Coordinates of C-alpha atoms and ligand atoms in Angstrom, one line a residue:
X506 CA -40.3 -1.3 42.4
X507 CA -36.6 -0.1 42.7
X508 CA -36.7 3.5 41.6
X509 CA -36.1 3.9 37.5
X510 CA -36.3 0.5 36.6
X511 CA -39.8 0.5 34.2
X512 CA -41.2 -2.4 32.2
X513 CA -39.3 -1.5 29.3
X514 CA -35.5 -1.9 31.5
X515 CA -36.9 -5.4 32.7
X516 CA -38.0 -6.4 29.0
X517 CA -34.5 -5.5 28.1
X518 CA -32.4 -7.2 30.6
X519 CA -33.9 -10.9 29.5
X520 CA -34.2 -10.1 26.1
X521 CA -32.1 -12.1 23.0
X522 CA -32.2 -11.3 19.5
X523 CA -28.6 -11.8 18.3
X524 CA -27.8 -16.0 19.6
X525 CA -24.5 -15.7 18.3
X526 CA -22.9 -15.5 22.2
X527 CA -25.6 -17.1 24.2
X528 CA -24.3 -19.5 26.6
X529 CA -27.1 -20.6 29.1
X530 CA -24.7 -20.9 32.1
X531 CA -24.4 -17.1 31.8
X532 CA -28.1 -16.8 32.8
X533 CA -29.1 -17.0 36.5
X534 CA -32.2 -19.0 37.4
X535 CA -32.3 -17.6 40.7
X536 CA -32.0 -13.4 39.6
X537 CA -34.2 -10.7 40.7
X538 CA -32.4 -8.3 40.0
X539 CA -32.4 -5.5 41.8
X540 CA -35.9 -6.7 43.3
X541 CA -35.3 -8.1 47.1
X542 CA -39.1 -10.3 47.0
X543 CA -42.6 -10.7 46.0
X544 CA -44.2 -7.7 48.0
X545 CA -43.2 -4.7 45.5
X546 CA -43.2 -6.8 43.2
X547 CA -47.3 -7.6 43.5
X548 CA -48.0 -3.8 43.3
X549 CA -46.2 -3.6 40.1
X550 CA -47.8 -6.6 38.5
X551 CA -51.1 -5.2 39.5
X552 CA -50.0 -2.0 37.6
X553 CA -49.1 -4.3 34.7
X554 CA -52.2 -6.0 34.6
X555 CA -54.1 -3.3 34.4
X556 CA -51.9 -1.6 31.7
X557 CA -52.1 -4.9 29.4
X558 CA -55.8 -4.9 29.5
X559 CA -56.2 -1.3 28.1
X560 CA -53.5 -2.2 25.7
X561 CA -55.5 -5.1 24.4
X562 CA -58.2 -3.5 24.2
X563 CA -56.2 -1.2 21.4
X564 CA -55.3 -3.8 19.5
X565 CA -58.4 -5.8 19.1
X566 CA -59.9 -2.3 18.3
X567 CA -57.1 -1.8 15.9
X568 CA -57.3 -5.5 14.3
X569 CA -54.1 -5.4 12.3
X570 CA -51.3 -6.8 13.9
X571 CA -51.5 -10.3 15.9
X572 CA -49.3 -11.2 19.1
X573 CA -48.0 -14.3 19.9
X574 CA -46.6 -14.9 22.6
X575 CA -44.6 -18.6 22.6
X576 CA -43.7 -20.4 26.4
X577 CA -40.8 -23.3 26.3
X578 CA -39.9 -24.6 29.8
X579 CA -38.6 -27.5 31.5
X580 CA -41.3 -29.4 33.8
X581 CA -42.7 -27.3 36.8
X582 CA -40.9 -24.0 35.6
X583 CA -44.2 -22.5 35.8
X584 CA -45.7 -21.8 32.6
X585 CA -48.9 -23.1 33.3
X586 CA -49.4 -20.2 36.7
X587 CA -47.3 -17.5 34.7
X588 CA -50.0 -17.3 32.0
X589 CA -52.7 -17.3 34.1
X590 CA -51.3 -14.6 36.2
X591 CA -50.2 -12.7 33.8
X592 CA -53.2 -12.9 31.2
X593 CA -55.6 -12.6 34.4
X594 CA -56.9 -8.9 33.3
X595 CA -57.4 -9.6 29.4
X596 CA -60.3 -10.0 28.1
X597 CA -61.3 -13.6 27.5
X598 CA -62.2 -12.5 23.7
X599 CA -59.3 -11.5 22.7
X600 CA -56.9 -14.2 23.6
X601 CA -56.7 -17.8 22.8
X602 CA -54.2 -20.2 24.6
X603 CA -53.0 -23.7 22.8
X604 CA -51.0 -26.5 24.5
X605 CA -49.2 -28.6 22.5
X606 CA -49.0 -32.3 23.0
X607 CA -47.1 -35.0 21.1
X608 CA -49.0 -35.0 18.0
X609 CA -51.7 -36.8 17.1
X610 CA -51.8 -38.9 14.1
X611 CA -53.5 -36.5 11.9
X612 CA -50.9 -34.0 13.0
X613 CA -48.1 -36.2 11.7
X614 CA -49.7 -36.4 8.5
X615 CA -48.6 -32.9 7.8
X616 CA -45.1 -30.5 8.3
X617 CA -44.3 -29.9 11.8
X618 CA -45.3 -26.3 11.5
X619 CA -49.0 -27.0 10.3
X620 CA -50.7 -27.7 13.6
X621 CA -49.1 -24.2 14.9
X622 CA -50.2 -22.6 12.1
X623 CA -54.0 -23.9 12.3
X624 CA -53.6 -22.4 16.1
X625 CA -52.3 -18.9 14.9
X626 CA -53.9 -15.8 16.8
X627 CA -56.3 -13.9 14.1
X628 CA -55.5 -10.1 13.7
X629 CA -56.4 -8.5 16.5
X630 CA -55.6 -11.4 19.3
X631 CA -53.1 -12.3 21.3
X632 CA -52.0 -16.0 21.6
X633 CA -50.4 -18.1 23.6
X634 CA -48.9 -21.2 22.6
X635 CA -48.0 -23.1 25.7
X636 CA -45.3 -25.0 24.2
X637 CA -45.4 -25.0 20.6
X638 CA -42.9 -26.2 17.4
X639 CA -39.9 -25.7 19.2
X640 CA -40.3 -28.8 20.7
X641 CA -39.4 -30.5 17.6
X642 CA -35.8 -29.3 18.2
X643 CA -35.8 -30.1 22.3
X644 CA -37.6 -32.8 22.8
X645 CA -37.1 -34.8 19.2
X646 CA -33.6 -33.6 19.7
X647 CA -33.5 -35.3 23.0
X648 CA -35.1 -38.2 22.1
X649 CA -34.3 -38.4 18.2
X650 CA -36.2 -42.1 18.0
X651 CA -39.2 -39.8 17.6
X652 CA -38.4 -38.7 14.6
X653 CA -39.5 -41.8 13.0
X654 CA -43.0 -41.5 14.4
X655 CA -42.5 -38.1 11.6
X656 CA -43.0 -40.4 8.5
X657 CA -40.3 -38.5 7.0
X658 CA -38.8 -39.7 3.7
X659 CA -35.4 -41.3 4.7
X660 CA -33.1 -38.8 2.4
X661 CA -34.4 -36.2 4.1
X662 CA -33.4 -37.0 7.6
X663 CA -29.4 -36.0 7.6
X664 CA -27.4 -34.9 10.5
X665 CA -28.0 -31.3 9.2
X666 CA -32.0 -31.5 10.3
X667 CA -31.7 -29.5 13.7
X668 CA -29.8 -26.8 11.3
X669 CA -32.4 -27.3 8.7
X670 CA -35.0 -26.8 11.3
X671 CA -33.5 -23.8 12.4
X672 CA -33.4 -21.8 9.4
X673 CA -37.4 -22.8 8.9
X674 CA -38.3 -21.8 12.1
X675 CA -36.5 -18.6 11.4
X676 CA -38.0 -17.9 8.1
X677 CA -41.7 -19.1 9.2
X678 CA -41.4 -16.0 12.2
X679 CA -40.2 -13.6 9.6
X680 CA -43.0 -14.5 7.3
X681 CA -45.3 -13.9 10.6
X682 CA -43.9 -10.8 11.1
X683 CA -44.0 -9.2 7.7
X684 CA -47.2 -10.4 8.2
X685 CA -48.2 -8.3 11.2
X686 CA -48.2 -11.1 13.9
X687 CA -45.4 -9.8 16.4
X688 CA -43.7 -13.0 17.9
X689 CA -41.6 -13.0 21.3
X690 CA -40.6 -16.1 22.6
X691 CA -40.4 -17.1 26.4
X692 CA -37.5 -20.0 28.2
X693 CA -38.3 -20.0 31.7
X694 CA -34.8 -20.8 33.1
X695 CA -35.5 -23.1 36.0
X696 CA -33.2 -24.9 38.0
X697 CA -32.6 -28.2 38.6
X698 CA -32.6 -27.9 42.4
X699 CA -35.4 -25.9 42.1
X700 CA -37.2 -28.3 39.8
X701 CA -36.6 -30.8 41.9
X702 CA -37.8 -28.7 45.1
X703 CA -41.1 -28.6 43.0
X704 CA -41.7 -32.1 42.4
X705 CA -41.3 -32.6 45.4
X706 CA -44.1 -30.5 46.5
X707 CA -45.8 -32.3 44.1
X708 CA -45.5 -35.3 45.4
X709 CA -45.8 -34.3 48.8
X710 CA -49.4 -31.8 48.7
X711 CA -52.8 -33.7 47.7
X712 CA -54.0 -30.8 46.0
X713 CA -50.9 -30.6 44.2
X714 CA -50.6 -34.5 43.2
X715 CA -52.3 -34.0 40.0
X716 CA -49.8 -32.2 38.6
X717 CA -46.9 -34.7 38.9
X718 CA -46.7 -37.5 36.0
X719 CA -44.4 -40.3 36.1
X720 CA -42.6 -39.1 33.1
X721 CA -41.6 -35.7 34.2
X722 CA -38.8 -37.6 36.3
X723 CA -37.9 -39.3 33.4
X724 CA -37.5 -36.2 31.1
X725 CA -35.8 -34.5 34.3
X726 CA -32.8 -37.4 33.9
X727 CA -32.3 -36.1 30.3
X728 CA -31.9 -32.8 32.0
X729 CA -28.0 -31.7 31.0
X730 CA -29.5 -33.0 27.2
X731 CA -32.1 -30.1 27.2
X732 CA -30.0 -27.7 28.3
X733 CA -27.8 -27.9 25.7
X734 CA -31.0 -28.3 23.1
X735 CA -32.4 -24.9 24.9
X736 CA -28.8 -23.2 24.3
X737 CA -28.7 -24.4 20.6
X738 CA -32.2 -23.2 19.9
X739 CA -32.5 -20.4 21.5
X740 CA -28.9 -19.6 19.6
X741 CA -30.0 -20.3 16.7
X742 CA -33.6 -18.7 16.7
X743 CA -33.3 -15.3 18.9
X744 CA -33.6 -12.7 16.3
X745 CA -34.8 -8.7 15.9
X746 CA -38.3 -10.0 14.6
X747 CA -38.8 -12.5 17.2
X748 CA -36.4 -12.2 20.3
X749 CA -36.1 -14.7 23.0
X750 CA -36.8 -13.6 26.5
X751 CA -34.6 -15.9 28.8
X752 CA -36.7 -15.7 32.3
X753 CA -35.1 -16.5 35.1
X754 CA -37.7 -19.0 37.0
X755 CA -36.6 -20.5 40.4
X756 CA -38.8 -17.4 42.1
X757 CA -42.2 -17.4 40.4
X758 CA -43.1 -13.7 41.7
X759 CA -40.2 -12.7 39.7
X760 CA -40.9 -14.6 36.0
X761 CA -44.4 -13.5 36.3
X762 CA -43.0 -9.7 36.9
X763 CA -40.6 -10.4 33.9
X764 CA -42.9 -12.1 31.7
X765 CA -45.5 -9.2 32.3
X766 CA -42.9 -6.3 31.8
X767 CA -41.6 -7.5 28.3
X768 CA -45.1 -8.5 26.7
X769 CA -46.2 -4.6 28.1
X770 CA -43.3 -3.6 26.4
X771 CA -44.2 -5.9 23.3
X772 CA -47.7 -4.0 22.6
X773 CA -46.3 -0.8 23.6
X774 CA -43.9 -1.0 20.6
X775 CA -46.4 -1.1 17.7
X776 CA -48.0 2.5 18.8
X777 CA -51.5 0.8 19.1
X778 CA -54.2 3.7 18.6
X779 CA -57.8 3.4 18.6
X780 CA -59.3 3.4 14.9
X781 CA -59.7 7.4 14.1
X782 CA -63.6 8.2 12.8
X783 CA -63.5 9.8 10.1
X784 CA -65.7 12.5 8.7
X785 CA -67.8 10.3 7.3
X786 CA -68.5 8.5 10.1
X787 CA -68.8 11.2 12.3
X788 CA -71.8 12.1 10.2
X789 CA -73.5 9.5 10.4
X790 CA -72.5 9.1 14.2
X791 CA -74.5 12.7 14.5
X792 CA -77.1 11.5 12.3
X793 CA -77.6 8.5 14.6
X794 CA -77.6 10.4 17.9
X795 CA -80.5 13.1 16.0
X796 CA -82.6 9.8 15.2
X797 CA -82.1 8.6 19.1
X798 CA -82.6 11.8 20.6
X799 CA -86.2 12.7 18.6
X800 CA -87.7 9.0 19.1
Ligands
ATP127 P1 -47.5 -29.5 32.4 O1 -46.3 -28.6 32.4 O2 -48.7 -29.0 33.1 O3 -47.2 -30.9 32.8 P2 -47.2 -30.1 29.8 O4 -47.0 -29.0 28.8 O5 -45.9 -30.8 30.3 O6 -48.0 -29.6 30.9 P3 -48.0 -32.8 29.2 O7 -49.2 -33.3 28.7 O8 -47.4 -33.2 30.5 O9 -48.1 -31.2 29.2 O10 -46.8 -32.9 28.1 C1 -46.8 -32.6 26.8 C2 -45.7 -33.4 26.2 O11 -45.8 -33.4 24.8 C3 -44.4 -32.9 26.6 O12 -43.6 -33.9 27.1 C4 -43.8 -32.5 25.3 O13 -42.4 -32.7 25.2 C5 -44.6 -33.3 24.3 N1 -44.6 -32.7 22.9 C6 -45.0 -31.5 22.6 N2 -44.8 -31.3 21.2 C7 -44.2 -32.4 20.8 C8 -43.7 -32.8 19.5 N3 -43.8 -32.0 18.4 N4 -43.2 -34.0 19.4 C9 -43.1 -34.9 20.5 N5 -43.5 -34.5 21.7 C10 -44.1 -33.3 21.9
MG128 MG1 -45.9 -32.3 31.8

């Protein structure tokens, strides 16, 4: 890694929680900042992974606060290979990943925040929602005909429901975190050349073939339309309590370096400590080892 740049710079430099300025186009896809390619960057993310295992382990131990960690992405931005690199040391236990489909029918039978809330990580976990409720202001937003699938009572869709689902989202992730889950929220900024270099690839390896559906391409022609839902969103939802992290994604050694730096940085913020034993306990701990040692 570049000398002085830690985990915590890196977390920084991608990191939103006032959306009041946010204007995608001033966020490179391409950036690696002062990294020139994947070989330093392995080392460190070796280094990471190792780190974010013994901080997991704290806060399991701990079992106060939860982490979430929420991925929104355009197809084939890689959100699928960054969470399996990046959660690759954590202990299975302690970590539960959801993807989130179009709902089912007995998920339209509730608010569009129920299912996510069903999937919540408990105290002491970390989860991942691999796309998650934001979706109901990208891709409804995109394609607002799905909003009648919502069995919503007619009065209550007005042109004001993106706003109205806004301010929810916001006030459901300040609930969460006075709450003690900690939510950070990742955009991996892919471009379209690069998105389309990757469907390519798709299309073109066997072993990558089962990746590509038919409807990616058609999402991928609604592409200027989801950029402008991400910008709204994300400028509408990046706040102290739950920032967004806006990753840039057309080189994947890179995200996975960013992604890994600002969750580090995440569970390094809530001073995680292993529960102290008190006197108590260390009694009985003493008591326990007397009973082993005269067996
Ligand atoms: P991959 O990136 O590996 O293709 P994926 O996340 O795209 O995985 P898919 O099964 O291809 O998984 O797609 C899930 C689809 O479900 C996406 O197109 C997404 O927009 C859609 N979806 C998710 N949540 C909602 C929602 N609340 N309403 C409507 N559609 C949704
Ligand atoms: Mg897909």
């Amino acid at each position: 890694m570049p000398k002085k740049i830690t985990f915590a710079d890196l977390a920084e430099r991608y990191r939103i929680t006032n959306g009041k300025k946010f204007r995608l186009k001033d966020h490179d896809p391409a950036d690696t900042w002062k990294f020139h390619g994947k070989d330093g960057a392995a080392a460190l993310l070796a280094r990471g992974v190792e780190r974010l295992a013994a901080l997991q382990e704290k806060l399991y131990a701990q079992d106060q606060r939860a982490v979430l960690l929420i991925f929104q992405a355009m197809d084939a931005a890689g959100k699928d290979g960054t969470i399996k690199n990046v959660m690759s040391g954590v202990n299975p236990q302690g970590c539960q990943v959801t993807s989130f489909k179009a709902p089912s029918a007995t998920e339209l039978d509730h608010d569009f925040l129920w299912r996510a809330a069903c999937a919540l990580p408990e105290r002491g976990r970390i989860g991942i929602f691999n796309r998650s409720y934001y979706e109901e202001t990208l891709v409804v937003r995109v394609h607002p005909e799905i909003l009648q699938t919502q069995r919503l009572p007619a009065k209550l869709v007005s042109k004001h429901i993106w706003r109205e689902r806004f301010e929810d989202i916001v006030a459901y992730e300040r609930h969460l975190a006075r709450n003690g889950t900690v939510v950070r929220k990742f955009f991996l900024n892919v471009s379209k050349a690069e998105q389309k270099r990757r469907f390519l690839a798709r299309l073109e390896e066997p072993a990558k073939n089962w990746k590509f559906s038919a409807g990616d391409l058609k999402e991928r022609g609604h592409w200027d339309e989801y950029q402008a839902a991400y910008e709204e969103t994300i400028a509408h939802t990046a706040t102290e309590d739950a920032p967004w992290h806006v990753i840039p994604a057309d080189n994947k050694w890179f995200t996975r370096m960013a992604v890994m730096a600002a969750v580090i940085e995440t569970l390094e913020s809530l001073d995680l400590a292993f529960p102290k034993v008190d006197k108590a306990q260390r009694a009985q701990l003493a008591a326990a080892r007397t009973a082993l040692e005269g067996e």
